[in-house]
């Protein structure tokens, strides 16, 4: 064993622990973040290339990523990949797979540890890119970077674990083993809302398992993905293992997903695009000798249920944090508060009071909790839903756009019927529908009555109801007496049921298996 791989093996044996969040109440940390924001500000507006096989290729056409707080500020210009360039990226990944798949698992895991270390060093800078590019508050941006570090640390250890001899039943006269081998070329297609964590998590899971990657970042968050590419370059990841392909999903998505050289797709995003990919990937174009695997994590219509025994103060705090954190733009966001009749008015009042206090505005300031929504399309769509909501319920708070950025006030709409559109469709913005239930049974029925099943939360002091909800509340991530957002890698493996996706459980022990195929090998003695 080389010293490098011995070091990796010994690091892999240390238990995984979640990365601590930065404490921005400390002056030193505040200063570091402010300095990073100033540095990143001085770098805004540059032009970025595609990276295929380590080669930087400038686009004939580019598109701009802009600051949603201040849409006239360009974050960067990114190459709009052509169909030829998309095919070139796939071809390069396919050629690189032939060498990368032979690199030992410990060496591959070593790259993830190295990337985690470098991301720690660049933490404030990466936070700053997220604050500018997608309008995250400091705390939300830092949690995103911390989660990315967690994924790198976790999947490195997981790769070592699954590369070790696997438990298998013994039989006389034969030696048997089961090994997990890579699949091939991955199309990794992340969303913009966790532009560091989900992007780095899906990409690193793919390549640590021995696959090569075409990474197509979301068009509203390519600068953050480019920062990750720089980290991979700086740690010396072999060229062509991860290829950076920017461009509109609507233009190049079908070529990427449909290519006979793509072996699997790791996607996180909307239900609409996820379903399209699912159908498209099921086809077997000429020359394709496998069934494509799809790992698809999609939307949610997540509920927090509050019964009459609950700590109402804690419930209201959890609802507000889950509904309005990152402007409600989380797949795990609470978009339905389902409250039993007996305590409905009290909880509603508390939610209203707490939501009113949220500070919305300039996310480059430490004290700001609420920033803009991601782009003009999101702004229009959310405002349309607010209009629909005003007709479907009683507007209690917010409802309006603010300023020249894409700011929408935290909005609470009360007395919404369980089957109303704003109680069924994912809005993906700071809009909370509050629904009155007759009792706990009714609340549970309402909670389950959507086509999604991602996260859910129940506030109650009744242990029997907790046991019932464990059986009957049909969501991939179920929480009791806590908010519905903030899943931690390793602690809360994350993924949803039904139209929320394939329940791939990112950050869990099953995840890397989705990026491999198992080979059983039997030798007669
Ligand atoms: P989208 O579905 O709009 O986009 C996701 C990615 O798909 C982007 O990179 C996008 O590229 C790309 N894409 C778009 N069209 C195609 C296509 N035809 N073929 C291939 N790729 C395509 O989602 P958002 O980025 O808006 O993310 C928000 C959604 O993600 C919400 O629904 C949210 O609930 C969900 N989500 C789910 C999570 C989960 O774990 N279940 C976690 C986080 C978010 P482009 O940007 O160029 O259009």
Coordinates of C-alpha atoms and ligand atoms in Angstrom, one line a residue:
X1 CA 0.0 0.0 0.0
X2 CA 1.3 3.5 -0.9
X3 CA 1.6 6.1 1.9
X4 CA -1.2 8.1 0.1
X5 CA -3.6 5.2 0.2
X6 CA -2.6 4.2 3.7
X7 CA -3.4 7.8 4.8
X8 CA -6.8 7.5 3.0
X9 CA -7.6 4.2 4.7
X10 CA -6.8 5.5 8.1
X11 CA -8.8 8.7 7.6
X12 CA -11.7 6.5 6.3
X13 CA -11.6 4.6 9.6
X14 CA -12.3 7.8 11.6
X15 CA -16.0 8.1 12.2
X16 CA -17.9 10.6 10.0
X17 CA -19.0 13.7 11.9
X18 CA -21.0 16.6 10.5
X19 CA -19.2 19.7 9.7
X20 CA -19.9 22.4 12.3
X21 CA -21.6 25.6 11.0
X22 CA -19.8 28.9 11.2
X23 CA -20.9 31.0 14.1
X24 CA -21.5 34.4 12.5
X25 CA -22.1 36.1 15.9
X26 CA -18.3 36.0 16.3
X27 CA -16.7 39.1 15.0
X28 CA -13.8 37.3 13.4
X29 CA -16.1 35.0 11.4
X30 CA -18.2 38.0 10.4
X31 CA -15.0 39.8 9.2
X32 CA -13.9 36.7 7.2
X33 CA -17.2 36.5 5.4
X34 CA -17.3 40.2 4.7
X35 CA -13.8 40.0 3.2
X36 CA -14.8 37.0 1.1
X37 CA -17.8 38.9 -0.2
X38 CA -15.6 41.8 -1.2
X39 CA -13.2 39.5 -3.0
X40 CA -15.9 37.7 -4.9
X41 CA -17.5 41.0 -5.8
X42 CA -14.3 42.0 -7.5
X43 CA -14.4 38.8 -9.5
X44 CA -18.0 39.2 -10.8
X45 CA -18.8 39.5 -14.5
X46 CA -16.0 37.3 -15.9
X47 CA -16.5 34.8 -18.8
X48 CA -16.2 31.1 -18.1
X49 CA -15.5 28.2 -20.4
X50 CA -16.7 24.7 -20.7
X51 CA -14.2 22.2 -19.3
X52 CA -14.0 19.0 -21.4
X53 CA -11.2 16.6 -20.7
X54 CA -9.4 19.4 -18.8
X55 CA -9.5 21.6 -21.8
X56 CA -11.2 25.0 -21.4
X57 CA -13.4 25.7 -24.4
X58 CA -15.0 29.1 -24.8
X59 CA -18.5 29.3 -26.0
X60 CA -19.5 31.0 -29.2
X61 CA -22.7 31.9 -27.4
X62 CA -22.9 32.7 -23.7
X63 CA -25.6 33.3 -21.2
X64 CA -25.4 35.5 -18.1
X65 CA -26.0 34.4 -14.5
X66 CA -27.2 37.4 -12.5
X67 CA -27.6 38.4 -8.9
X68 CA -31.3 37.9 -8.0
X69 CA -31.0 40.7 -5.4
X70 CA -29.8 43.1 -8.1
X71 CA -30.6 41.6 -11.5
X72 CA -28.4 44.2 -13.3
X73 CA -25.3 42.7 -11.6
X74 CA -23.9 39.9 -13.7
X75 CA -22.3 37.1 -11.8
X76 CA -20.6 35.7 -14.8
X77 CA -21.1 34.8 -18.5
X78 CA -21.2 31.1 -19.2
X79 CA -20.7 29.1 -22.4
X80 CA -24.0 27.9 -23.9
X81 CA -22.8 24.4 -25.0
X82 CA -23.8 23.3 -28.5
X83 CA -25.1 19.8 -29.3
X84 CA -21.6 18.9 -30.7
X85 CA -19.9 20.1 -27.5
X86 CA -22.4 18.0 -25.5
X87 CA -21.5 14.9 -27.5
X88 CA -17.8 15.8 -27.1
X89 CA -18.2 15.9 -23.3
X90 CA -19.9 12.6 -23.3
X91 CA -17.3 11.1 -25.6
X92 CA -14.5 12.3 -23.4
X93 CA -16.2 11.0 -20.3
X94 CA -16.6 7.6 -22.0
X95 CA -12.9 7.5 -23.0
X96 CA -11.8 8.5 -19.5
X97 CA -14.0 5.8 -18.0
X98 CA -11.7 3.2 -19.4
X99 CA -8.8 4.3 -17.2
X100 CA -10.7 5.8 -14.2
X101 CA -12.6 2.6 -13.5
X102 CA -9.2 0.9 -12.9
X103 CA -8.1 3.4 -10.3
X104 CA -8.3 1.8 -6.8
X105 CA -11.3 2.8 -4.6
X106 CA -8.9 4.1 -1.9
X107 CA -7.3 6.5 -4.4
X108 CA -10.7 7.7 -5.7
X109 CA -11.8 8.3 -2.1
X110 CA -8.6 10.2 -1.5
X111 CA -9.7 12.8 -4.0
X112 CA -12.9 13.4 -2.1
X113 CA -11.0 13.9 1.2
X114 CA -8.7 16.3 -0.6
X115 CA -11.7 18.2 -2.1
X116 CA -13.3 18.4 1.4
X117 CA -10.1 19.9 2.8
X118 CA -9.9 22.5 0.1
X119 CA -13.5 23.4 0.4
X120 CA -13.0 24.0 4.1
X121 CA -10.2 26.4 3.2
X122 CA -12.4 28.2 0.6
X123 CA -15.5 28.1 2.7
X124 CA -16.2 31.8 3.0
X125 CA -15.5 32.3 -0.7
X126 CA -17.9 29.6 -1.7
X127 CA -20.5 31.0 0.7
X128 CA -20.0 34.4 -0.9
X129 CA -20.6 33.0 -4.4
X130 CA -23.9 31.5 -3.2
X131 CA -24.9 34.8 -1.5
X132 CA -24.4 36.6 -4.8
X133 CA -25.6 34.0 -7.3
X134 CA -28.7 32.6 -5.7
X135 CA -29.5 35.1 -2.9
X136 CA -28.8 32.9 0.1
X137 CA -28.4 34.4 3.6
X138 CA -25.1 33.9 5.2
X139 CA -26.4 31.1 7.4
X140 CA -28.1 29.3 4.5
X141 CA -25.1 29.6 2.3
X142 CA -22.8 28.3 5.0
X143 CA -25.1 25.3 5.7
X144 CA -25.0 24.5 2.0
X145 CA -21.2 24.5 1.9
X146 CA -21.0 22.5 5.1
X147 CA -23.4 19.9 3.6
X148 CA -21.2 19.7 0.5
X149 CA -18.1 19.0 2.8
X150 CA -20.2 16.4 4.6
X151 CA -21.1 14.6 1.3
X152 CA -17.4 14.5 0.3
X153 CA -16.4 13.1 3.7
X154 CA -19.3 10.7 3.9
X155 CA -19.0 9.2 0.4
X156 CA -15.3 8.8 0.7
X157 CA -15.8 6.6 3.7
X158 CA -18.7 4.8 2.0
X159 CA -16.6 4.0 -1.0
X160 CA -14.0 2.3 1.2
X161 CA -16.7 0.4 3.0
X162 CA -18.3 -1.0 -0.1
X163 CA -15.0 -1.8 -1.7
X164 CA -14.2 -4.1 1.3
X165 CA -15.2 -7.8 1.2
X166 CA -19.0 -8.0 1.4
X167 CA -20.9 -10.5 3.6
X168 CA -21.9 -13.5 1.5
X169 CA -23.1 -17.0 2.5
X170 CA -20.4 -19.6 2.4
X171 CA -20.7 -22.8 0.5
X172 CA -18.5 -25.9 0.4
X173 CA -16.0 -26.2 -2.5
X174 CA -16.2 -22.6 -3.8
X175 CA -14.8 -19.2 -3.1
X176 CA -17.5 -16.5 -3.6
X177 CA -17.4 -12.8 -3.5
X178 CA -19.5 -9.8 -4.4
X179 CA -17.9 -6.7 -5.7
X180 CA -19.4 -3.3 -6.6
X181 CA -18.2 -2.0 -9.9
X182 CA -18.9 1.3 -11.6
X183 CA -21.6 1.8 -14.2
X184 CA -20.1 4.1 -16.8
X185 CA -20.7 7.7 -17.8
X186 CA -23.1 9.7 -15.6
X187 CA -25.1 12.7 -16.6
X188 CA -25.3 14.7 -13.3
X189 CA -28.0 17.3 -13.4
X190 CA -28.4 19.3 -10.2
X191 CA -30.9 22.1 -9.3
X192 CA -29.9 25.7 -8.3
X193 CA -31.4 25.6 -4.8
X194 CA -28.5 23.7 -3.1
X195 CA -26.1 24.7 -5.8
X196 CA -23.0 23.5 -3.8
X197 CA -24.3 20.6 -1.7
X198 CA -26.5 18.8 -4.2
X199 CA -24.2 19.5 -7.2
X200 CA -21.0 18.4 -5.4
X201 CA -22.9 15.5 -3.6
X202 CA -24.2 13.9 -6.8
X203 CA -21.0 14.5 -8.8
X204 CA -18.7 13.1 -6.1
X205 CA -20.9 10.1 -5.5
X206 CA -20.7 9.3 -9.2
X207 CA -16.9 9.6 -9.6
X208 CA -15.9 8.1 -6.3
X209 CA -17.7 5.0 -7.3
X210 CA -15.5 4.8 -10.5
X211 CA -17.8 6.5 -13.0
X212 CA -17.0 9.5 -15.1
X213 CA -19.3 12.5 -15.2
X214 CA -20.8 15.1 -17.5
X215 CA -21.9 17.8 -15.0
X216 CA -24.5 20.1 -16.3
X217 CA -25.2 22.7 -13.6
X218 CA -28.4 24.6 -13.3
X219 CA -28.3 27.7 -15.5
X220 CA -29.1 30.0 -12.5
X221 CA -26.1 28.7 -10.5
X222 CA -23.2 27.8 -12.8
X223 CA -20.6 30.0 -11.0
X224 CA -20.8 27.9 -7.9
X225 CA -20.4 24.7 -9.9
X226 CA -17.4 26.3 -11.6
X227 CA -15.8 26.9 -8.1
X228 CA -16.2 23.2 -7.5
X229 CA -14.5 22.4 -10.9
X230 CA -11.6 24.6 -9.7
X231 CA -11.3 22.6 -6.6
X232 CA -11.2 19.3 -8.6
X233 CA -8.6 20.7 -10.8
X234 CA -6.5 22.0 -7.8
X235 CA -6.6 18.6 -6.1
X236 CA -5.3 17.0 -9.3
X237 CA -8.4 14.9 -10.2
X238 CA -7.4 13.4 -13.6
X239 CA -8.7 15.3 -16.5
X240 CA -11.9 14.1 -18.1
X241 CA -13.3 12.5 -14.9
X242 CA -15.6 15.4 -14.4
X243 CA -16.6 17.5 -17.5
X244 CA -18.3 20.8 -17.0
X245 CA -21.0 21.5 -19.5
X246 CA -23.0 24.7 -19.1
X247 CA -26.1 25.5 -21.2
X248 CA -29.9 25.4 -21.1
X249 CA -31.4 22.1 -20.0
X250 CA -34.2 22.7 -22.5
X251 CA -31.6 22.8 -25.3
X252 CA -28.9 20.2 -24.4
X253 CA -30.8 18.1 -21.9
X254 CA -32.3 15.7 -24.3
X255 CA -29.0 15.1 -26.1
X256 CA -27.3 14.4 -22.8
X257 CA -30.0 12.2 -21.3
X258 CA -30.7 10.4 -24.6
X259 CA -27.1 9.6 -25.6
X260 CA -26.4 5.9 -26.0
X261 CA -23.1 6.4 -24.2
X262 CA -24.8 7.7 -21.0
X263 CA -25.2 4.9 -18.6
X264 CA -27.1 6.7 -15.8
X265 CA -28.6 10.0 -14.9
X266 CA -28.4 11.5 -11.4
X267 CA -30.9 14.4 -11.4
X268 CA -32.4 16.6 -8.7
X269 CA -35.0 19.2 -9.7
X270 CA -38.6 19.7 -10.5
X271 CA -41.3 17.0 -11.0
X272 CA -41.9 18.2 -14.5
X273 CA -38.3 17.8 -15.7
X274 CA -37.7 14.7 -13.6
X275 CA -40.7 13.0 -15.3
X276 CA -39.4 14.0 -18.7
X277 CA -36.0 12.6 -18.0
X278 CA -37.6 9.4 -16.6
X279 CA -39.5 8.8 -19.9
X280 CA -36.7 9.9 -22.2
X281 CA -34.1 7.8 -20.4
X282 CA -36.3 4.7 -20.7
X283 CA -35.7 4.6 -24.5
X284 CA -32.9 2.5 -25.9
X285 CA -31.4 4.3 -28.9
X286 CA -29.5 2.3 -31.5
X287 CA -26.1 1.3 -30.1
X288 CA -27.1 1.5 -26.5
X289 CA -26.6 -1.9 -24.8
X290 CA -28.0 -1.2 -21.4
X291 CA -31.0 0.1 -19.6
X292 CA -30.3 3.5 -18.3
X293 CA -30.5 3.9 -14.6
X294 CA -32.2 7.0 -13.3
X295 CA -31.8 8.5 -9.8
X296 CA -34.4 11.2 -9.7
X297 CA -35.1 13.4 -6.7
X298 CA -38.0 15.8 -7.3
X299 CA -40.4 18.3 -5.7
X300 CA -42.4 18.3 -2.5
X301 CA -45.6 19.7 -0.9
X302 CA -44.4 19.2 2.6
X303 CA -46.6 19.5 5.7
X304 CA -46.1 20.3 9.3
X305 CA -49.0 18.9 11.4
X306 CA -49.8 20.4 14.8
X307 CA -52.2 18.8 17.3
X308 CA -53.8 20.1 20.4
X309 CA -51.2 18.5 22.7
X310 CA -48.2 20.2 21.0
X311 CA -45.8 22.8 22.3
X312 CA -47.4 25.6 20.2
X313 CA -44.5 28.0 20.5
X314 CA -42.1 25.4 19.2
X315 CA -44.5 24.4 16.5
X316 CA -44.9 28.0 15.2
X317 CA -41.1 28.4 15.3
X318 CA -40.6 25.2 13.3
X319 CA -43.3 26.2 10.8
X320 CA -41.8 29.7 10.2
X321 CA -38.2 28.3 9.9
X322 CA -39.3 25.6 7.5
X323 CA -41.6 27.8 5.4
X324 CA -39.4 30.8 4.9
X325 CA -35.8 29.6 5.2
X326 CA -34.1 30.4 1.9
X327 CA -37.4 32.0 0.8
X328 CA -39.2 28.7 0.9
X329 CA -37.0 27.4 -2.0
X330 CA -36.2 24.0 -0.5
X331 CA -37.7 20.7 -1.5
X332 CA -38.2 20.1 2.2
X333 CA -39.9 23.5 2.9
X334 CA -43.1 23.5 4.8
X335 CA -45.7 24.8 2.3
X336 CA -48.7 23.4 4.3
X337 CA -49.3 23.9 8.0
X338 CA -52.1 21.6 9.0
X339 CA -53.4 22.6 12.4
X340 CA -56.2 21.0 14.4
X341 CA -59.2 23.2 15.1
X342 CA -58.7 23.4 18.8
X343 CA -55.4 25.3 18.6
X344 CA -55.7 26.7 15.0
X345 CA -56.2 30.3 15.9
X346 CA -53.4 30.3 18.5
X347 CA -50.8 28.7 16.2
X348 CA -51.8 31.0 13.3
X349 CA -51.3 34.0 15.5
X350 CA -47.9 32.9 16.6
X351 CA -46.9 32.0 13.0
X352 CA -48.0 35.4 11.9
X353 CA -46.0 37.2 14.7
X354 CA -42.8 35.3 14.0
X355 CA -43.0 35.6 10.2
X356 CA -43.6 39.4 10.5
X357 CA -40.2 39.7 12.3
X358 CA -38.2 38.1 9.5
X359 CA -35.7 40.7 8.1
X360 CA -35.8 40.7 4.3
X361 CA -33.3 42.6 2.2
X362 CA -29.6 42.7 1.4
X363 CA -28.2 39.2 1.9
X364 CA -24.6 40.6 1.8
X365 CA -25.4 41.7 5.4
X366 CA -25.1 39.2 8.2
X367 CA -28.4 40.2 9.8
X368 CA -30.6 39.5 6.8
X369 CA -32.7 36.4 7.0
X370 CA -34.7 36.6 3.8
X371 CA -33.4 37.3 0.4
X372 CA -34.8 37.2 -3.1
X373 CA -36.3 34.3 -5.1
X374 CA -34.0 33.0 -7.7
X375 CA -35.1 34.6 -11.0
X376 CA -37.8 36.4 -12.9
X377 CA -39.6 33.2 -13.8
X378 CA -39.8 32.2 -10.2
X379 CA -40.9 35.7 -9.2
X380 CA -43.8 35.6 -11.8
X381 CA -44.8 32.1 -10.9
X382 CA -44.9 32.7 -7.2
X383 CA -46.8 36.0 -7.6
X384 CA -49.4 34.1 -9.7
X385 CA -49.8 31.5 -7.0
X386 CA -50.3 34.2 -4.4
X387 CA -53.2 35.6 -6.6
X388 CA -54.6 32.1 -6.8
X389 CA -54.1 31.7 -3.0
X390 CA -55.9 35.0 -2.3
X391 CA -59.0 33.5 -4.0
X392 CA -58.6 30.2 -2.3
X393 CA -58.0 31.5 1.3
X394 CA -57.4 34.5 3.5
X395 CA -54.3 36.5 3.0
X396 CA -52.9 37.0 6.5
X397 CA -49.4 38.3 5.8
X398 CA -47.2 39.5 2.9
X399 CA -48.3 38.8 -0.7
X400 CA -46.3 41.5 -2.4
X401 CA -43.1 42.1 -4.3
X402 CA -40.6 44.4 -2.7
X403 CA -37.8 46.5 -4.3
X404 CA -36.2 46.0 -7.7
X405 CA -34.7 42.6 -7.0
X406 CA -36.8 39.5 -7.0
X407 CA -38.0 39.9 -3.4
X408 CA -41.3 38.6 -2.3
X409 CA -42.6 39.1 1.2
X410 CA -43.0 36.0 3.4
X411 CA -46.7 35.2 2.7
X412 CA -49.2 33.4 4.9
X413 CA -52.5 32.3 3.5
X414 CA -55.0 31.0 6.1
X415 CA -58.2 28.9 5.8
X416 CA -57.0 27.0 2.7
X417 CA -59.0 23.9 1.7
X418 CA -56.9 20.7 1.6
X419 CA -57.6 20.3 -2.1
X420 CA -57.0 23.9 -3.1
X421 CA -54.3 24.4 -5.8
X422 CA -52.0 26.2 -3.3
X423 CA -52.4 23.1 -1.0
X424 CA -51.5 20.7 -3.8
X425 CA -49.0 22.2 -6.2
X426 CA -45.4 23.0 -5.4
X427 CA -44.9 26.8 -5.4
X428 CA -41.3 26.8 -4.4
X429 CA -41.3 30.2 -2.8
X430 CA -42.1 32.0 0.5
X431 CA -45.8 31.0 0.5
X432 CA -47.4 29.1 3.4
X433 CA -50.9 27.6 3.1
X434 CA -52.5 27.1 6.5
X435 CA -55.2 24.4 6.7
X436 CA -57.6 23.7 9.5
X437 CA -58.2 20.0 10.4
X438 CA -61.0 18.7 12.5
X439 CA -58.7 16.5 14.6
X440 CA -55.5 14.5 14.4
X441 CA -57.0 11.8 12.1
X442 CA -58.2 14.4 9.7
X443 CA -54.8 16.2 9.8
X444 CA -53.0 13.0 8.9
X445 CA -55.4 12.3 6.0
X446 CA -54.8 15.8 4.7
X447 CA -51.1 15.6 5.1
X448 CA -51.0 12.4 3.0
X449 CA -53.4 13.8 0.4
X450 CA -50.9 15.0 -2.3
X451 CA -49.0 13.3 -5.0
X452 CA -45.7 14.1 -3.3
X453 CA -44.1 12.5 -0.2
X454 CA -40.8 14.1 0.7
X455 CA -40.7 15.5 4.2
X456 CA -43.3 15.8 6.9
X457 CA -43.3 16.9 10.5
X458 CA -45.6 16.4 13.4
X459 CA -45.7 18.5 16.6
X460 CA -47.4 16.5 19.4
X461 CA -46.8 15.3 23.0
X462 CA -48.9 12.2 22.4
X463 CA -46.7 9.1 22.1
X464 CA -49.5 7.0 20.5
X465 CA -49.9 9.5 17.8
X466 CA -46.2 9.5 17.2
X467 CA -46.4 5.7 16.7
X468 CA -49.3 6.1 14.3
X469 CA -47.6 8.7 12.3
X470 CA -44.5 6.5 12.0
X471 CA -46.8 4.0 10.3
X472 CA -49.1 6.2 8.4
X473 CA -47.4 9.6 7.5
X474 CA -46.1 8.6 4.1
X475 CA -43.0 10.6 3.5
X476 CA -39.3 9.8 3.0
X477 CA -38.2 12.0 5.8
X478 CA -40.4 12.2 8.8
X479 CA -39.7 14.4 11.8
X480 CA -41.3 14.8 15.2
X481 CA -41.3 18.1 17.2
X482 CA -38.8 19.7 14.9
X483 CA -38.7 21.6 11.6
X484 CA -39.1 19.8 8.3
X485 CA -35.9 21.2 6.8
X486 CA -32.2 20.8 7.7
X487 CA -31.5 17.2 7.0
X488 CA -28.0 16.3 7.9
X489 CA -25.7 14.0 5.9
X490 CA -25.4 10.6 7.6
X491 CA -28.0 11.5 10.2
X492 CA -31.1 12.0 8.0
X493 CA -30.5 10.1 4.7
X494 CA -32.6 12.2 2.4
X495 CA -35.1 11.3 -0.4
X496 CA -38.9 11.1 -1.0
X497 CA -41.7 8.9 -2.0
X498 CA -44.2 9.0 -4.8
X499 CA -43.8 12.1 -7.1
X500 CA -41.0 13.3 -4.9
X501 CA -38.7 10.8 -6.6
X502 CA -36.9 7.6 -6.4
X503 CA -36.1 7.8 -2.6
X504 CA -32.4 7.5 -3.3
X505 CA -31.5 8.6 0.2
X506 CA -28.6 11.0 -0.4
X507 CA -26.2 11.0 2.5
X508 CA -27.2 7.4 3.5
X509 CA -25.6 4.0 3.4
X510 CA -27.6 2.9 0.4
X511 CA -26.7 5.9 -1.8
X512 CA -23.5 4.8 -3.4
X513 CA -25.0 1.4 -4.4
X514 CA -27.1 3.3 -6.9
X515 CA -23.9 4.5 -8.6
X516 CA -22.5 1.0 -8.9
X517 CA -23.5 -2.5 -10.1
X518 CA -22.8 -5.7 -8.1
X519 CA -20.8 -8.5 -9.6
X520 CA -20.9 -11.9 -8.0
X521 CA -17.7 -13.9 -8.6
X522 CA -17.5 -17.6 -7.9
X523 CA -14.4 -19.9 -8.1
X524 CA -14.5 -23.6 -7.7
X525 CA -11.7 -24.8 -5.3
Ligands
LIG1 P1 -35.5 22.2 -12.7 O1 -36.2 20.9 -12.9 O2 -36.0 23.3 -13.4 O3 -34.0 22.1 -13.1 C1 -33.1 21.1 -12.6 C2 -32.0 20.8 -13.6 O4 -32.5 20.2 -14.7 C3 -31.3 22.1 -14.1 O5 -29.9 21.8 -14.2 C4 -31.9 22.3 -15.4 O6 -31.1 23.0 -16.3 C5 -32.1 20.8 -15.9 N1 -33.0 20.6 -17.0 C6 -34.0 21.4 -17.4 N2 -34.6 20.9 -18.4 C7 -34.0 19.7 -18.7 C8 -34.2 18.7 -19.7 N3 -35.1 18.7 -20.6 N4 -33.3 17.7 -19.7 C9 -32.3 17.6 -18.8 N5 -32.1 18.5 -17.8 C10 -32.9 19.6 -17.8 O7 -35.4 22.4 -11.1 P2 -34.9 23.7 -10.4 O8 -33.4 23.8 -10.7 O9 -35.8 24.8 -10.5 O10 -34.9 23.1 -8.8 C11 -36.0 23.2 -8.0 C12 -36.7 21.9 -7.9 O11 -35.9 20.9 -7.4 C13 -37.9 21.9 -7.0 O12 -39.0 21.2 -7.6 C14 -37.4 21.2 -5.8 O13 -38.4 20.6 -5.0 C15 -36.5 20.2 -6.4 N6 -35.5 19.7 -5.4 C16 -35.7 18.4 -5.0 C17 -34.8 17.9 -4.0 C18 -34.9 16.5 -3.5 O14 -34.0 16.0 -2.9 N7 -36.0 15.8 -3.7 C19 -33.7 18.8 -3.5 C20 -33.6 20.1 -4.1 C21 -34.5 20.5 -5.0 P3 -31.5 24.6 -16.6 O15 -31.2 25.3 -15.3 O16 -30.5 24.9 -17.7 O17 -32.9 24.7 -17.0

